[in-house]
PDB file of C-alpha atoms in Angstrom:
ATOM      1  CA  MET A   1     -82.111 -47.754  71.428  1.00  0.00           C
ATOM      2  CA  THR A   2     -79.193 -44.935  72.509  1.00  0.00           C
ATOM      3  CA  SER A   3     -77.566 -45.015  76.149  1.00  0.00           C
ATOM      4  CA  ARG A   4     -79.124 -42.449  78.297  1.00  0.00           C
ATOM      5  CA  LEU A   5     -77.764 -40.245  81.491  1.00  0.00           C
ATOM      6  CA  ASN A   6     -80.507 -39.397  83.654  1.00  0.00           C
ATOM      7  CA  PRO A   7     -81.209 -38.602  87.817  1.00  0.00           C
ATOM      8  CA  TYR A   8     -82.619 -41.531  89.571  1.00  0.00           C
ATOM      9  CA  LEU A   9     -83.865 -39.887  92.957  1.00  0.00           C
ATOM     10  CA  SER A  10     -84.785 -41.596  95.908  1.00  0.00           C
ATOM     11  CA  PHE A  11     -87.852 -41.561  98.191  1.00  0.00           C
ATOM     12  CA  GLY A  12     -88.655 -43.460 101.320  1.00  0.00           C
ATOM     13  CA  GLY A  13     -92.529 -44.319 100.647  1.00  0.00           C
ATOM     14  CA  ASP A  14     -93.579 -41.698  99.017  1.00  0.00           C
ATOM     15  CA  ALA A  15     -92.030 -42.275  95.277  1.00  0.00           C
ATOM     16  CA  ARG A  16     -95.433 -42.636  93.937  1.00  0.00           C
ATOM     17  CA  GLN A  17     -96.377 -39.467  95.389  1.00  0.00           C
ATOM     18  CA  ALA A  18     -93.405 -37.457  94.335  1.00  0.00           C
ATOM     19  CA  MET A  19     -93.283 -38.947  91.084  1.00  0.00           C
ATOM     20  CA  GLU A  20     -97.192 -38.184  89.927  1.00  0.00           C
ATOM     21  CA  PHE A  21     -96.433 -34.719  91.226  1.00  0.00           C
ATOM     22  CA  TYR A  22     -93.266 -34.123  88.873  1.00  0.00           C
ATOM     23  CA  LYS A  23     -95.603 -35.424  86.373  1.00  0.00           C
ATOM     24  CA  GLU A  24     -97.951 -32.798  86.796  1.00  0.00           C
ATOM     25  CA  VAL A  25     -95.043 -30.010  86.773  1.00  0.00           C
ATOM     26  CA  LEU A  26     -92.732 -31.557  83.708  1.00  0.00           C
ATOM     27  CA  GLY A  27     -95.964 -33.011  81.502  1.00  0.00           C
ATOM     28  CA  GLY A  28     -95.030 -36.857  79.809  1.00  0.00           C
ATOM     29  CA  THR A  29     -95.450 -40.104  80.184  1.00  0.00           C
ATOM     30  CA  LEU A  30     -94.944 -41.501  83.595  1.00  0.00           C
ATOM     31  CA  ALA A  31     -94.420 -45.330  83.823  1.00  0.00           C
ATOM     32  CA  MET A  32     -94.096 -47.141  87.482  1.00  0.00           C
ATOM     33  CA  HIS A  33     -93.693 -50.745  88.269  1.00  0.00           C
ATOM     34  CA  THR A  34     -93.669 -51.889  92.332  1.00  0.00           C
ATOM     35  CA  TYR A  35     -92.238 -54.636  94.418  1.00  0.00           C
ATOM     36  CA  GLY A  36     -94.926 -56.605  94.576  1.00  0.00           C
ATOM     37  CA  GLU A  37     -95.179 -56.626  90.582  1.00  0.00           C
ATOM     38  CA  SER A  38     -91.852 -57.797  90.715  1.00  0.00           C
ATOM     39  CA  GLY A  39     -92.158 -60.675  93.418  1.00  0.00           C
ATOM     40  CA  GLY A  40     -91.023 -58.233  96.280  1.00  0.00           C
ATOM     41  CA  GLY A  41     -93.751 -58.109  98.673  1.00  0.00           C
ATOM     42  CA  GLN A  42     -97.143 -59.251  98.234  1.00  0.00           C
ATOM     43  CA  PRO A  43     -99.185 -56.607  96.170  1.00  0.00           C
ATOM     44  CA  GLY A  44    -101.524 -54.683  97.789  1.00  0.00           C
ATOM     45  CA  THR A  45     -99.884 -54.582 100.787  1.00  0.00           C
ATOM     46  CA  PRO A  46     -97.674 -51.690 101.958  1.00  0.00           C
ATOM     47  CA  GLU A  47     -94.543 -53.422 101.330  1.00  0.00           C
ATOM     48  CA  GLY A  48     -95.669 -54.587  97.455  1.00  0.00           C
ATOM     49  CA  ASP A  49     -97.397 -51.547  96.746  1.00  0.00           C
ATOM     50  CA  ARG A  50     -94.199 -49.604  96.938  1.00  0.00           C
ATOM     51  CA  ILE A  51     -92.054 -48.150  93.462  1.00  0.00           C
ATOM     52  CA  MET A  52     -89.575 -50.492  92.531  1.00  0.00           C
ATOM     53  CA  HIS A  53     -88.628 -48.525  89.561  1.00  0.00           C
ATOM     54  CA  ALA A  54     -90.680 -45.074  87.927  1.00  0.00           C
ATOM     55  CA  MET A  55     -89.396 -43.357  85.029  1.00  0.00           C
ATOM     56  CA  LEU A  56     -91.210 -39.629  83.999  1.00  0.00           C
ATOM     57  CA  GLU A  57     -90.183 -39.411  79.750  1.00  0.00           C
ATOM     58  CA  THR A  58     -91.357 -35.269  79.199  1.00  0.00           C
ATOM     59  CA  PRO A  59     -92.252 -33.972  76.333  1.00  0.00           C
ATOM     60  CA  SER A  60     -89.734 -31.807  76.544  1.00  0.00           C
ATOM     61  CA  GLY A  61     -87.040 -34.357  76.191  1.00  0.00           C
ATOM     62  CA  PHE A  62     -86.405 -34.481  80.232  1.00  0.00           C
ATOM     63  CA  THR A  63     -86.231 -38.029  81.477  1.00  0.00           C
ATOM     64  CA  LEU A  64     -86.840 -38.468  85.319  1.00  0.00           C
ATOM     65  CA  MET A  65     -86.743 -41.828  87.162  1.00  0.00           C
ATOM     66  CA  GLY A  66     -87.346 -42.440  91.013  1.00  0.00           C
ATOM     67  CA  ALA A  67     -88.117 -45.937  93.410  1.00  0.00           C
ATOM     68  CA  ASP A  68     -89.439 -46.103  97.032  1.00  0.00           C
ATOM     69  CA  ALA A  69     -85.794 -47.412  99.266  1.00  0.00           C
ATOM     70  CA  PRO A  70     -86.231 -51.097  99.386  1.00  0.00           C
ATOM     71  CA  PRO A  71     -87.223 -52.411 102.598  1.00  0.00           C
ATOM     72  CA  GLY A  72     -84.128 -52.802 105.194  1.00  0.00           C
ATOM     73  CA  MET A  73     -82.077 -49.986 102.989  1.00  0.00           C
ATOM     74  CA  PRO A  74     -82.049 -46.799 104.874  1.00  0.00           C
ATOM     75  CA  HIS A  75     -83.376 -43.682 103.327  1.00  0.00           C
ATOM     76  CA  THR A  76     -81.196 -40.571 103.502  1.00  0.00           C
ATOM     77  CA  ALA A  77     -82.590 -37.416 102.493  1.00  0.00           C
ATOM     78  CA  GLY A  78     -80.316 -35.286 100.939  1.00  0.00           C
ATOM     79  CA  ASN A  79     -77.979 -37.947  99.863  1.00  0.00           C
ATOM     80  CA  ASN A  80     -80.813 -39.912  98.072  1.00  0.00           C
ATOM     81  CA  PHE A  81     -79.888 -40.221  94.677  1.00  0.00           C
ATOM     82  CA  SER A  82     -78.090 -41.561  91.734  1.00  0.00           C
ATOM     83  CA  VAL A  83     -76.879 -41.336  88.665  1.00  0.00           C
ATOM     84  CA  SER A  84     -78.497 -44.126  86.084  1.00  0.00           C
ATOM     85  CA  LEU A  85     -76.853 -45.491  82.915  1.00  0.00           C
ATOM     86  CA  SER A  86     -79.146 -46.891  81.057  1.00  0.00           C
ATOM     87  CA  GLY A  87     -79.625 -48.521  77.427  1.00  0.00           C
ATOM     88  CA  ASP A  88     -79.185 -51.819  75.381  1.00  0.00           C
ATOM     89  CA  ASP A  89     -75.279 -51.061  74.146  1.00  0.00           C
ATOM     90  CA  ASP A  90     -73.959 -54.294  76.168  1.00  0.00           C
ATOM     91  CA  ALA A  91     -70.229 -53.122  75.505  1.00  0.00           C
ATOM     92  CA  GLU A  92     -70.714 -49.461  75.742  1.00  0.00           C
ATOM     93  CA  LEU A  93     -72.749 -49.526  79.449  1.00  0.00           C
ATOM     94  CA  ARG A  94     -70.214 -51.749  80.548  1.00  0.00           C
ATOM     95  CA  GLY A  95     -67.258 -49.698  79.501  1.00  0.00           C
ATOM     96  CA  TYR A  96     -68.548 -47.298  81.322  1.00  0.00           C
ATOM     97  CA  TRP A  97     -68.690 -49.724  84.400  1.00  0.00           C
ATOM     98  CA  GLU A  98     -65.962 -50.939  84.602  1.00  0.00           C
ATOM     99  CA  LYS A  99     -64.678 -47.340  84.638  1.00  0.00           C
ATOM    100  CA  LEU A 100     -66.483 -45.648  86.924  1.00  0.00           C
ATOM    101  CA  SER A 101     -65.810 -49.261  89.456  1.00  0.00           C
ATOM    102  CA  GLY A 102     -62.129 -48.417  89.064  1.00  0.00           C
ATOM    103  CA  GLY A 103     -61.484 -47.121  92.531  1.00  0.00           C
ATOM    104  CA  GLY A 104     -65.190 -47.335  93.595  1.00  0.00           C
ATOM    105  CA  SER A 105     -67.251 -49.143  95.817  1.00  0.00           C
ATOM    106  CA  VAL A 106     -69.636 -51.533  93.688  1.00  0.00           C
ATOM    107  CA  ALA A 107     -72.917 -52.164  96.486  1.00  0.00           C
ATOM    108  CA  VAL A 108     -74.584 -54.043  93.268  1.00  0.00           C
ATOM    109  CA  PRO A 109     -72.237 -55.967  90.884  1.00  0.00           C
ATOM    110  CA  LEU A 110     -73.120 -55.463  87.569  1.00  0.00           C
ATOM    111  CA  ASP A 111     -75.194 -58.965  86.669  1.00  0.00           C
ATOM    112  CA  LYS A 112     -79.106 -60.059  85.491  1.00  0.00           C
ATOM    113  CA  GLN A 113     -81.551 -59.268  87.560  1.00  0.00           C
ATOM    114  CA  VAL A 114     -85.101 -60.578  88.485  1.00  0.00           C
ATOM    115  CA  TRP A 115     -86.371 -58.257  85.935  1.00  0.00           C
ATOM    116  CA  GLY A 116     -84.198 -59.836  83.172  1.00  0.00           C
ATOM    117  CA  ASP A 117     -81.788 -56.670  82.831  1.00  0.00           C
ATOM    118  CA  VAL A 118     -78.332 -56.622  83.860  1.00  0.00           C
ATOM    119  CA  PHE A 119     -77.524 -54.597  86.273  1.00  0.00           C
ATOM    120  CA  GLY A 120     -75.554 -52.620  89.264  1.00  0.00           C
ATOM    121  CA  MET A 121     -75.028 -49.990  91.175  1.00  0.00           C
ATOM    122  CA  VAL A 122     -71.078 -48.527  92.524  1.00  0.00           C
ATOM    123  CA  THR A 123     -69.917 -45.180  94.270  1.00  0.00           C
ATOM    124  CA  ASP A 124     -67.486 -43.935  91.964  1.00  0.00           C
ATOM    125  CA  ARG A 125     -64.037 -42.622  93.617  1.00  0.00           C
ATOM    126  CA  PHE A 126     -65.276 -39.155  94.155  1.00  0.00           C
ATOM    127  CA  GLY A 127     -68.313 -40.736  95.668  1.00  0.00           C
ATOM    128  CA  ILE A 128     -70.642 -40.085  93.625  1.00  0.00           C
ATOM    129  CA  PRO A 129     -73.591 -43.024  93.427  1.00  0.00           C
ATOM    130  CA  TRP A 130     -74.142 -44.395  89.642  1.00  0.00           C
ATOM    131  CA  MET A 131     -76.752 -47.228  88.940  1.00  0.00           C
ATOM    132  CA  VAL A 132     -75.736 -49.197  85.300  1.00  0.00           C
ATOM    133  CA  ASN A 133     -78.903 -50.597  83.008  1.00  0.00           C
ATOM    134  CA  ILE A 134     -77.719 -52.776  80.509  1.00  0.00           C
ATOM    135  CA  THR A 135     -81.553 -53.990  78.608  1.00  0.00           C
ATOM    136  CA  GLU A 136     -81.788 -56.867  76.296  1.00  0.00           C
ATOM    137  CA  GLN A 137     -81.702 -56.691  72.984  1.00  0.00           C
ATOM    138  CA  GLN A 138     -85.007 -57.880  71.626  1.00  0.00           C
ATOM    139  CA  GLY A 139     -84.113 -60.609  68.916  1.00  0.00           C
TER     140      GLY A 139
END
């Protein structure tokens, strides 16, 4: 898998509806995972049914990702995006992380997460929020 760069949108509880709408508009394949599926709330409850991660891949080669803001994190319309860097090239993605975090502000350190990947969030020195996700290669 090569590394990819794409927008990552944040929603205040309506990520499912928004991502389904974007699928209607752009076509493609939509995968969604809830907080409840990942241990962040009970499935079937409002918190557990919120979207932890959604990814739309279109026939035109577009990738759009999104999620509901986690419980306790503020959601501000207009500031609800990040740039996502993801893939399985550990060295390449860690290199991007090091450069982006230089002079920036780390919100989530680049570290192993409950879903099994290495993930971090940083706002660069220009105020742009980034997410880096390194998928473990299957061996």
